[in-house]
mmCIF file of C-alpha atoms in Angstrom:
data_model
loop_
_atom_site.group_PDB
_atom_site.id
_atom_site.type_symbol
_atom_site.label_atom_id
_atom_site.label_comp_id
_atom_site.label_asym_id
_atom_site.label_seq_id
_atom_site.Cartn_x
_atom_site.Cartn_y
_atom_site.Cartn_z
ATOM 1 C CA UNK Q 16 81.557 84.430 98.504
ATOM 2 C CA UNK Q 17 79.714 87.113 100.909
ATOM 3 C CA UNK Q 18 80.688 90.469 101.828
ATOM 4 C CA UNK Q 19 82.893 90.767 104.751
ATOM 5 C CA UNK Q 20 82.451 92.026 108.107
ATOM 6 C CA UNK Q 21 84.506 95.309 108.395
ATOM 7 C CA UNK Q 22 85.926 93.514 111.330
ATOM 8 C CA UNK Q 23 87.198 90.802 109.563
ATOM 9 C CA UNK Q 24 88.573 92.853 106.654
ATOM 10 C CA UNK Q 25 90.748 94.683 109.707
ATOM 11 C CA UNK Q 26 91.809 91.283 110.556
ATOM 12 C CA UNK Q 27 92.885 90.034 107.007
ATOM 13 C CA UNK Q 28 95.050 93.518 106.619
ATOM 14 C CA UNK Q 29 96.697 92.846 110.219
ATOM 15 C CA UNK Q 30 97.521 89.570 108.751
ATOM 16 C CA UNK Q 31 98.945 90.883 105.162
ATOM 17 C CA UNK Q 32 100.773 93.501 107.664
ATOM 18 C CA UNK Q 33 102.206 90.736 109.974
ATOM 19 C CA UNK Q 34 101.099 92.123 112.598
ATOM 20 C CA UNK Q 35 98.859 89.490 113.119
ATOM 21 C CA UNK Q 36 99.196 85.700 114.413
ATOM 22 C CA UNK Q 37 101.391 84.745 111.159
ATOM 23 C CA UNK Q 38 105.130 86.574 111.829
ATOM 24 C CA UNK Q 39 108.099 87.200 110.160
ATOM 25 C CA UNK Q 40 110.738 85.198 110.628
ATOM 26 C CA UNK Q 41 113.411 87.893 110.193
ATOM 27 C CA UNK Q 42 113.880 91.559 109.332
ATOM 28 C CA UNK Q 43 114.542 90.601 105.610
ATOM 29 C CA UNK Q 44 111.713 88.423 104.862
ATOM 30 C CA UNK Q 45 109.955 91.143 106.546
ATOM 31 C CA UNK Q 46 111.311 93.396 104.247
ATOM 32 C CA UNK Q 47 110.178 91.640 101.058
ATOM 33 C CA UNK Q 48 106.863 90.400 102.484
ATOM 34 C CA UNK Q 49 106.283 94.274 102.745
ATOM 35 C CA UNK Q 50 108.113 95.350 99.712
ATOM 36 C CA UNK Q 51 109.044 99.006 100.853
ATOM 37 C CA UNK Q 52 108.508 100.325 104.321
ATOM 38 C CA UNK Q 53 108.204 104.050 104.290
ATOM 39 C CA UNK Q 54 111.866 105.264 106.190
ATOM 40 C CA UNK Q 55 112.446 109.288 105.880
ATOM 41 C CA UNK Q 56 112.227 108.303 109.545
ATOM 42 C CA UNK Q 57 114.708 105.766 110.057
ATOM 43 C CA UNK Q 58 114.175 104.734 113.475
ATOM 44 C CA UNK Q 59 110.486 104.748 113.168
ATOM 45 C CA UNK Q 60 110.970 102.907 109.948
ATOM 46 C CA UNK Q 61 113.107 100.318 111.896
ATOM 47 C CA UNK Q 62 110.467 100.033 114.590
ATOM 48 C CA UNK Q 63 107.747 99.220 111.983
ATOM 49 C CA UNK Q 64 110.148 95.942 111.180
ATOM 50 C CA UNK Q 65 110.402 95.252 114.792
ATOM 51 C CA UNK Q 66 106.583 95.429 115.395
ATOM 52 C CA UNK Q 67 106.397 92.466 112.427
ATOM 53 C CA UNK Q 68 109.504 90.515 113.537
ATOM 54 C CA UNK Q 69 109.299 88.657 117.141
ATOM 55 C CA UNK Q 70 112.433 88.999 118.881
ATOM 56 C CA UNK Q 71 114.527 91.645 116.642
ATOM 57 C CA UNK Q 72 116.283 94.387 118.285
ATOM 58 C CA UNK Q 73 117.298 98.186 117.063
ATOM 59 C CA UNK Q 74 120.874 96.909 117.632
ATOM 60 C CA UNK Q 75 120.544 93.871 115.485
ATOM 61 C CA UNK Q 76 118.508 96.282 112.978
ATOM 62 C CA UNK Q 77 121.236 98.711 112.695
ATOM 63 C CA UNK Q 78 123.725 95.754 111.825
ATOM 64 C CA UNK Q 79 121.767 94.643 109.098
ATOM 65 C CA UNK Q 80 121.650 98.185 107.579
ATOM 66 C CA UNK Q 81 125.194 98.013 107.652
ATOM 67 C CA UNK Q 82 125.381 94.720 106.216
ATOM 68 C CA UNK Q 83 122.956 96.017 103.715
ATOM 69 C CA UNK Q 84 120.720 92.806 103.617
ATOM 70 C CA UNK Q 85 118.210 95.935 103.852
ATOM 71 C CA UNK Q 86 118.983 99.243 101.846
ATOM 72 C CA UNK Q 87 117.710 102.763 102.420
ATOM 73 C CA UNK Q 88 116.841 104.233 99.092
ATOM 74 C CA UNK Q 89 114.221 106.846 97.439
ATOM 75 C CA UNK Q 90 112.014 103.703 95.602
ATOM 76 C CA UNK Q 91 108.591 105.799 95.170
ATOM 77 C CA UNK Q 92 106.998 108.731 94.856
ATOM 78 C CA UNK Q 93 110.426 110.605 95.936
ATOM 79 C CA UNK Q 94 110.343 109.422 99.239
ATOM 80 C CA UNK Q 95 113.230 107.427 101.295
ATOM 81 C CA UNK Q 96 111.695 103.738 102.062
ATOM 82 C CA UNK Q 97 113.689 100.633 103.101
ATOM 83 C CA UNK Q 98 113.474 97.583 100.858
ATOM 84 C CA UNK Q 99 115.303 94.395 100.100
ATOM 85 C CA UNK Q 100 118.547 94.653 97.447
ATOM 86 C CA UNK Q 101 117.049 92.213 94.879
ATOM 87 C CA UNK Q 102 114.299 95.030 94.329
ATOM 88 C CA UNK Q 103 115.718 98.057 94.302
ATOM 89 C CA UNK Q 104 116.552 98.027 90.935
ATOM 90 C CA UNK Q 105 113.525 97.115 89.383
ATOM 91 C CA UNK Q 106 111.611 99.113 91.587
ATOM 92 C CA UNK Q 107 113.732 102.064 90.992
ATOM 93 C CA UNK Q 108 112.790 101.493 87.003
ATOM 94 C CA UNK Q 109 109.588 101.288 87.570
ATOM 95 C CA UNK Q 110 108.669 103.533 89.673
ATOM 96 C CA UNK Q 111 111.499 106.185 89.431
ATOM 97 C CA UNK Q 112 110.314 107.627 86.049
ATOM 98 C CA UNK Q 113 107.054 109.067 87.562
ATOM 99 C CA UNK Q 114 108.990 110.037 90.590
ATOM 100 C CA UNK Q 115 110.971 112.775 89.082
ATOM 101 C CA UNK Q 116 108.426 113.487 85.918
ATOM 102 C CA UNK Q 117 106.989 116.520 88.005
ATOM 103 C CA UNK Q 118 109.822 117.882 89.313
ATOM 104 C CA UNK Q 119 110.695 119.806 85.839
ATOM 105 C CA UNK Q 120 110.062 123.317 87.220
ATOM 106 C CA UNK Q 121 112.037 122.625 90.629
ATOM 107 C CA UNK Q 122 114.762 121.633 88.582
ATOM 108 C CA UNK Q 123 114.223 124.503 86.646
ATOM 109 C CA UNK Q 124 113.905 126.966 89.029
ATOM 110 C CA UNK Q 125 117.265 125.791 91.108
ATOM 111 C CA UNK Q 126 119.184 125.801 87.383
ATOM 112 C CA UNK Q 127 119.649 121.558 87.656
ATOM 113 C CA UNK Q 128 120.118 120.499 83.660
ATOM 114 C CA UNK Q 129 120.843 116.892 82.749
ATOM 115 C CA UNK Q 130 124.070 117.618 82.274
ATOM 116 C CA UNK Q 131 124.298 119.131 85.710
ATOM 117 C CA UNK Q 132 122.641 115.574 86.472
ATOM 118 C CA UNK Q 133 125.781 113.487 84.164
ATOM 119 C CA UNK Q 134 128.339 115.571 85.685
ATOM 120 C CA UNK Q 135 127.337 114.813 89.030
ATOM 121 C CA UNK Q 136 127.155 110.912 88.386
ATOM 122 C CA UNK Q 137 130.567 110.703 86.850
ATOM 123 C CA UNK Q 138 131.995 112.702 90.146
ATOM 124 C CA UNK Q 139 130.015 110.237 92.364
ATOM 125 C CA UNK Q 140 130.337 107.359 90.553
ATOM 126 C CA UNK Q 141 134.209 107.373 90.455
ATOM 127 C CA UNK Q 142 134.761 108.904 94.239
ATOM 128 C CA UNK Q 143 132.218 106.252 95.910
ATOM 129 C CA UNK Q 144 133.708 103.147 94.122
ATOM 130 C CA UNK Q 145 134.515 100.361 96.803
ATOM 131 C CA UNK Q 146 133.874 102.874 99.328
ATOM 132 C CA UNK Q 147 130.499 104.920 101.467
ATOM 133 C CA UNK Q 148 131.217 108.859 102.548
ATOM 134 C CA UNK Q 149 129.402 111.045 104.633
ATOM 135 C CA UNK Q 150 126.867 113.174 102.915
ATOM 136 C CA UNK Q 151 128.658 116.267 103.980
ATOM 137 C CA UNK Q 152 131.628 114.422 102.106
ATOM 138 C CA UNK Q 153 129.376 113.577 99.061
ATOM 139 C CA UNK Q 154 128.267 117.568 98.960
ATOM 140 C CA UNK Q 155 131.564 118.761 99.347
ATOM 141 C CA UNK Q 156 133.179 116.374 96.705
ATOM 142 C CA UNK Q 157 129.976 117.823 93.986
ATOM 143 C CA UNK Q 158 131.059 121.475 95.426
ATOM 144 C CA UNK Q 159 135.034 120.588 94.280
ATOM 145 C CA UNK Q 160 133.749 119.646 91.221
ATOM 146 C CA UNK Q 161 132.210 122.410 90.295
ATOM 147 C CA UNK Q 162 128.347 121.602 90.911
ATOM 148 C CA UNK Q 163 126.838 123.951 93.648
ATOM 149 C CA UNK Q 164 124.503 122.066 95.793
ATOM 150 C CA UNK Q 165 123.470 124.846 97.793
ATOM 151 C CA UNK Q 166 119.728 125.528 98.774
ATOM 152 C CA UNK Q 167 117.639 121.932 98.257
ATOM 153 C CA UNK Q 168 119.938 121.660 94.236
ATOM 154 C CA UNK Q 169 122.337 118.710 96.704
ATOM 155 C CA UNK Q 170 119.055 116.838 97.649
ATOM 156 C CA UNK Q 171 117.556 117.189 94.355
ATOM 157 C CA UNK Q 172 120.956 116.054 92.734
ATOM 158 C CA UNK Q 173 121.302 112.776 95.141
ATOM 159 C CA UNK Q 174 117.796 111.507 94.904
ATOM 160 C CA UNK Q 175 117.949 111.587 91.272
ATOM 161 C CA UNK Q 176 121.052 110.255 91.456
ATOM 162 C CA UNK Q 177 119.967 107.241 93.635
ATOM 163 C CA UNK Q 178 116.111 107.022 91.837
ATOM 164 C CA UNK Q 179 118.629 106.349 88.362
ATOM 165 C CA UNK Q 180 120.606 103.866 90.874
ATOM 166 C CA UNK Q 181 123.867 105.490 90.651
ATOM 167 C CA UNK Q 182 123.912 105.629 94.290
ATOM 168 C CA UNK Q 183 121.999 104.336 96.741
ATOM 169 C CA UNK Q 184 122.305 105.336 101.045
ATOM 170 C CA UNK Q 185 125.084 103.965 102.242
ATOM 171 C CA UNK Q 186 126.208 101.985 105.788
ATOM 172 C CA UNK Q 187 125.203 104.418 108.609
ATOM 173 C CA UNK Q 188 127.542 105.413 110.384
ATOM 174 C CA UNK Q 189 126.025 106.754 113.951
ATOM 175 C CA UNK Q 190 123.637 108.949 113.211
ATOM 176 C CA UNK Q 191 125.756 110.295 110.000
ATOM 177 C CA UNK Q 192 124.009 108.937 106.822
ATOM 178 C CA UNK Q 193 126.561 107.745 103.867
ATOM 179 C CA UNK Q 194 126.356 107.676 99.905
ATOM 180 C CA UNK Q 195 127.739 104.738 98.261
ATOM 181 C CA UNK Q 196 127.714 102.995 94.539
ATOM 182 C CA UNK Q 197 124.589 101.603 94.179
ATOM 183 C CA UNK Q 198 125.862 98.936 92.066
ATOM 184 C CA UNK Q 199 128.625 98.036 95.059
ATOM 185 C CA UNK Q 200 125.627 97.146 97.124
ATOM 186 C CA UNK Q 201 123.009 96.410 94.881
ATOM 187 C CA UNK Q 202 123.372 92.662 92.729
ATOM 188 C CA UNK Q 203 123.435 93.058 89.370
ATOM 189 C CA UNK Q 204 120.036 91.365 88.200
ATOM 190 C CA UNK Q 205 118.315 91.535 84.764
ATOM 191 C CA UNK Q 206 115.304 93.901 85.360
ATOM 192 C CA UNK Q 207 111.926 92.434 84.225
ATOM 193 C CA UNK Q 208 109.698 94.013 81.724
ATOM 194 C CA UNK Q 209 107.473 96.104 81.871
ATOM 195 C CA UNK Q 210 104.338 94.070 82.631
ATOM 196 C CA UNK Q 211 106.623 91.291 84.583
ATOM 197 C CA UNK Q 212 107.222 94.488 86.692
ATOM 198 C CA UNK Q 213 103.827 95.637 87.218
ATOM 199 C CA UNK Q 214 102.399 91.859 88.064
ATOM 200 C CA UNK Q 215 104.682 91.749 90.507
ATOM 201 C CA UNK Q 216 104.186 95.415 92.057
ATOM 202 C CA UNK Q 217 100.638 94.423 92.308
ATOM 203 C CA UNK Q 218 100.944 91.480 93.665
ATOM 204 C CA UNK Q 219 103.749 92.048 96.539
ATOM 205 C CA UNK Q 220 102.085 95.191 97.525
ATOM 206 C CA UNK Q 221 98.672 93.233 98.387
ATOM 207 C CA UNK Q 222 101.020 90.327 100.081
ATOM 208 C CA UNK Q 223 102.121 93.126 102.467
ATOM 209 C CA UNK Q 224 99.243 95.417 102.241
ATOM 210 C CA UNK Q 225 95.499 93.574 101.765
ATOM 211 C CA UNK Q 226 92.797 94.199 101.841
ATOM 212 C CA UNK Q 227 92.801 96.778 98.825
ATOM 213 C CA UNK Q 228 92.014 98.532 95.914
ATOM 214 C CA UNK Q 229 93.578 100.269 92.491
ATOM 215 C CA UNK Q 230 93.680 103.149 93.987
ATOM 216 C CA UNK Q 231 95.067 102.748 96.916
ATOM 217 C CA UNK Q 232 98.081 101.055 94.760
ATOM 218 C CA UNK Q 233 98.205 104.367 92.884
ATOM 219 C CA UNK Q 234 98.689 106.237 95.727
ATOM 220 C CA UNK Q 235 100.913 103.959 97.056
ATOM 221 C CA UNK Q 236 103.118 103.548 93.864
ATOM 222 C CA UNK Q 237 102.631 106.876 92.432
ATOM 223 C CA UNK Q 238 101.765 104.836 89.241
ATOM 224 C CA UNK Q 239 98.424 106.794 87.512
ATOM 225 C CA UNK Q 240 95.166 105.019 88.500
ATOM 226 C CA UNK Q 241 95.496 103.523 85.297
ATOM 227 C CA UNK Q 242 98.585 101.532 85.316
ATOM 228 C CA UNK Q 243 97.298 100.135 88.835
ATOM 229 C CA UNK Q 244 94.457 98.745 87.634
ATOM 230 C CA UNK Q 245 96.798 96.926 84.833
ATOM 231 C CA UNK Q 246 98.879 95.673 87.618
ATOM 232 C CA UNK Q 247 96.091 94.272 89.318
ATOM 233 C CA UNK Q 248 94.543 92.654 86.286
ATOM 234 C CA UNK Q 249 98.148 91.211 85.531
ATOM 235 C CA UNK Q 250 98.537 90.296 88.962
ATOM 236 C CA UNK Q 251 94.652 88.861 89.268
ATOM 237 C CA UNK Q 252 94.909 85.170 89.059
ATOM 238 C CA UNK Q 253 97.320 85.103 91.705
ATOM 239 C CA UNK Q 254 94.958 87.120 93.947
ATOM 240 C CA UNK Q 255 91.223 87.117 95.495
ATOM 241 C CA UNK Q 256 88.622 89.598 94.679
ATOM 242 C CA UNK Q 257 87.006 90.593 97.835
ATOM 243 C CA UNK Q 258 82.986 91.805 97.200
ATOM 244 C CA UNK Q 259 82.572 95.241 97.623
ATOM 245 C CA UNK Q 260 80.191 97.462 96.500
ATOM 246 C CA UNK Q 261 82.812 99.825 94.345
ATOM 247 C CA UNK Q 262 85.796 99.174 93.466
ATOM 248 C CA UNK Q 263 87.515 95.879 93.644
ATOM 249 C CA UNK Q 264 89.626 94.862 96.344
ATOM 250 C CA UNK Q 265 92.336 92.494 96.122
ATOM 251 C CA UNK Q 266 94.055 90.116 99.042
ATOM 252 C CA UNK Q 267 96.532 87.969 99.236
ATOM 253 C CA UNK Q 268 94.925 84.023 99.516
ATOM 254 C CA UNK Q 269 97.189 82.999 102.152
ATOM 255 C CA UNK Q 270 95.675 85.918 104.688
ATOM 256 C CA UNK Q 271 92.004 84.345 103.882
ATOM 257 C CA UNK Q 272 91.478 82.072 106.619
ATOM 258 C CA UNK Q 273 92.479 85.096 109.323
ATOM 259 C CA UNK Q 274 89.275 85.823 110.322
ATOM 260 C CA UNK Q 275 88.945 85.156 113.845
ATOM 261 C CA UNK Q 276 87.817 86.479 117.142
ATOM 262 C CA UNK Q 277 90.320 86.729 120.674
ATOM 263 C CA UNK Q 278 91.497 89.201 122.662
ATOM 264 C CA UNK Q 279 92.091 92.316 121.605
ATOM 265 C CA UNK Q 280 95.106 92.908 120.760
ATOM 266 C CA UNK Q 281 97.536 96.602 120.645
ATOM 267 C CA UNK Q 282 100.307 97.944 118.274
ATOM 268 C CA UNK Q 283 102.125 101.145 118.848
ATOM 269 C CA UNK Q 284 102.352 102.252 115.343
ATOM 270 C CA UNK Q 285 105.406 104.404 114.460
ATOM 271 C CA UNK Q 286 104.054 108.115 112.448
ATOM 272 C CA UNK Q 287 105.173 106.701 109.283
ATOM 273 C CA UNK Q 288 103.854 103.359 109.346
ATOM 274 C CA UNK Q 289 102.555 101.125 106.323
ATOM 275 C CA UNK Q 290 99.122 100.208 108.123
ATOM 276 C CA UNK Q 291 98.548 103.930 108.720
ATOM 277 C CA UNK Q 292 99.806 105.839 105.186
ATOM 278 C CA UNK Q 293 100.501 102.848 102.844
ATOM 279 C CA UNK Q 294 96.899 103.215 101.405
ATOM 280 C CA UNK Q 295 94.531 106.480 99.434
ATOM 281 C CA UNK Q 296 91.494 105.516 101.574
ATOM 282 C CA UNK Q 297 92.416 105.039 105.231
ATOM 283 C CA UNK Q 298 88.923 104.865 107.167
ATOM 284 C CA UNK Q 299 88.896 101.018 107.314
ATOM 285 C CA UNK Q 300 91.560 101.079 110.116
ATOM 286 C CA UNK Q 301 90.738 104.886 110.729
ATOM 287 C CA UNK Q 302 87.837 107.153 111.548
ATOM 288 C CA UNK Q 303 87.612 110.217 109.369
ATOM 289 C CA UNK Q 304 86.838 112.153 112.153
ATOM 290 C CA UNK Q 305 90.022 110.822 113.921
ATOM 291 C CA UNK Q 306 92.053 111.707 110.658
ATOM 292 C CA UNK Q 307 93.401 115.005 111.901
ATOM 293 C CA UNK Q 308 95.014 113.912 115.311
ATOM 294 C CA UNK Q 309 96.901 110.962 113.123
ATOM 295 C CA UNK Q 310 97.772 113.276 110.282
ATOM 296 C CA UNK Q 311 98.619 113.729 107.457
ATOM 297 C CA UNK Q 312 99.718 117.384 109.516
ATOM 298 C CA UNK Q 313 100.225 120.428 107.648
ATOM 299 C CA UNK Q 314 103.597 119.672 107.458
ATOM 300 C CA UNK Q 315 102.997 116.387 106.241
ATOM 301 C CA UNK Q 316 104.065 114.377 109.355
ATOM 302 C CA UNK Q 317 101.803 111.247 110.771
ATOM 303 C CA UNK Q 318 101.798 110.989 114.684
ATOM 304 C CA UNK Q 319 102.582 107.633 115.730
ATOM 305 C CA UNK Q 320 99.310 106.120 116.719
ATOM 306 C CA UNK Q 321 97.701 103.690 118.771
ATOM 307 C CA UNK Q 322 95.883 100.173 116.876
ATOM 308 C CA UNK Q 323 93.693 97.880 118.918
ATOM 309 C CA UNK Q 324 92.279 94.674 117.120
ATOM 310 C CA UNK Q 325 93.466 96.594 113.824
ATOM 311 C CA UNK Q 326 91.548 99.845 114.520
ATOM 312 C CA UNK Q 327 93.523 103.709 115.395
ATOM 313 C CA UNK Q 328 91.838 104.178 118.512
ATOM 314 C CA UNK Q 329 94.568 106.904 119.332
ATOM 315 C CA UNK Q 330 98.098 108.318 119.106
ATOM 316 C CA UNK Q 331 101.249 108.102 121.703
ATOM 317 C CA UNK Q 332 104.712 110.073 121.894
ATOM 318 C CA UNK Q 333 107.872 108.833 124.285
ATOM 319 C CA UNK Q 334 110.033 110.690 126.304
ATOM 320 C CA UNK Q 335 113.908 109.758 126.279
ATOM 321 C CA UNK Q 336 115.160 109.784 129.871
ATOM 322 C CA UNK Q 337 118.632 108.530 129.796
ATOM 323 C CA UNK Q 338 118.331 104.843 130.232
ATOM 324 C CA UNK Q 339 114.747 104.623 129.966
ATOM 325 C CA UNK Q 340 111.553 105.834 127.853
ATOM 326 C CA UNK Q 341 108.528 107.383 128.695
ATOM 327 C CA UNK Q 342 105.328 106.297 126.799
ATOM 328 C CA UNK Q 343 102.409 109.052 126.954
ATOM 329 C CA UNK Q 344 99.201 106.854 124.821
ATOM 330 C CA UNK Q 345 96.236 109.044 124.347
ATOM 331 C CA UNK Q 346 92.857 107.869 123.211
ATOM 332 C CA UNK Q 347 90.496 109.779 121.042
ATOM 333 C CA UNK Q 348 87.312 110.944 122.519
ATOM 334 C CA UNK Q 349 85.248 107.928 123.744
ATOM 335 C CA UNK Q 350 87.422 105.664 122.498
ATOM 336 C CA UNK Q 351 88.824 104.065 126.065
ATOM 337 C CA UNK Q 352 90.457 100.731 125.923
ATOM 338 C CA UNK Q 353 87.989 98.067 125.955
ATOM 339 C CA UNK Q 354 88.298 96.960 130.032
ATOM 340 C CA UNK Q 355 91.180 94.789 131.306
ATOM 341 C CA UNK Q 356 91.734 93.283 128.217
ATOM 342 C CA UNK Q 357 92.790 96.045 126.548
ATOM 343 C CA UNK Q 358 95.222 97.499 129.384
ATOM 344 C CA UNK Q 359 96.979 94.582 129.076
ATOM 345 C CA UNK Q 360 96.845 94.190 125.364
ATOM 346 C CA UNK Q 361 98.662 97.575 125.500
ATOM 347 C CA UNK Q 362 101.317 96.690 128.239
ATOM 348 C CA UNK Q 363 102.132 93.660 126.203
ATOM 349 C CA UNK Q 364 102.666 96.248 123.763
ATOM 350 C CA UNK Q 365 105.046 98.631 125.188
ATOM 351 C CA UNK Q 366 106.644 95.381 126.649
ATOM 352 C CA UNK Q 367 107.380 94.451 122.954
ATOM 353 C CA UNK Q 368 109.096 97.786 122.078
ATOM 354 C CA UNK Q 369 110.880 97.670 125.255
ATOM 355 C CA UNK Q 370 112.840 94.372 123.924
ATOM 356 C CA UNK Q 371 113.510 95.834 120.710
ATOM 357 C CA UNK Q 372 115.008 98.753 122.447
ATOM 358 C CA UNK Q 373 116.957 96.927 124.991
ATOM 359 C CA UNK Q 374 115.692 99.708 126.939
ATOM 360 C CA UNK Q 375 112.908 99.704 130.186
ATOM 361 C CA UNK Q 376 109.888 101.580 128.879
ATOM 362 C CA UNK Q 377 107.374 103.262 131.763
ATOM 363 C CA UNK Q 378 103.704 103.393 130.081
ATOM 364 C CA UNK Q 379 101.502 106.076 131.258
ATOM 365 C CA UNK Q 380 98.137 105.564 131.717
ATOM 366 C CA UNK Q 381 95.712 106.179 128.412
ATOM 367 C CA UNK Q 382 93.108 108.765 128.798
ATOM 368 C CA UNK Q 383 90.032 108.280 126.415
#
């Protein structure tokens, strides 16, 4: 296979992300395809799924979270993600130890020991059986049991208990976060062996994010580079290896026929969308000279980004005005939208966001 043009690589990535011409049929399928969707900003994560699932509304997605067909927990890197219930146990078993292995000093400084975590697990394992409770109530239960939760202690305890499959974020109560028993919301499954889990991780990551490299997988999953290379080696028979001057890049063979022309497409990506952040090297879709405009900023945040035909060409922000939303789009200097096709693509992207929110969306003109 000849080396692919940058435009073709972007088209492959768009299709892997279900942002191209092969959209998912429902939010549960989208989550399974992506494997995990970063979700410390839950509203943004919900729109990430909306982008990839035609006809999905925010209200319907909230119903899916309440029903538990999609769940939210700290699957990797100590960061909240949305994932399918069946994927949570093996992801946490494989990646949880990597996430908490670097927290020893934080825990010591906070006075957290194995005995504290064990006692907290006993308290919440009993208290949450058959119910879901608001975060503040959960922390009060720990305090009543003699487990201080001040400072960051409560957050460390809850995250560790989630990573060790004792608790999980429960169905939202309005904007209030709840916690539930892990076994109440997650089906009991036989965990795969380590090599099977590594191969599954690599294949599923590439299917939802490719083309991507071992370094990308290592960043996204939190695994070591050696383990990421092993994972891709184990999954390689089911993947396509793309020509590259340096480290091999992998894609799902199903997306290889996606290279095509056509009018410009636009996507209003939320700040932590997987298309932006799911890679160690983001230069395929975001030029280095524009990186600081998108993020990560000093505080670790990413700004919502405008992608046109797979390339990030600006940022956007929204202002909620009662029963409507106003969008302000700012393209990067010298990156004006490509003529009438670009303007039409942006209008179509705003209309899609409007349908997702079920609110009118007013679009301010893009500059550049």
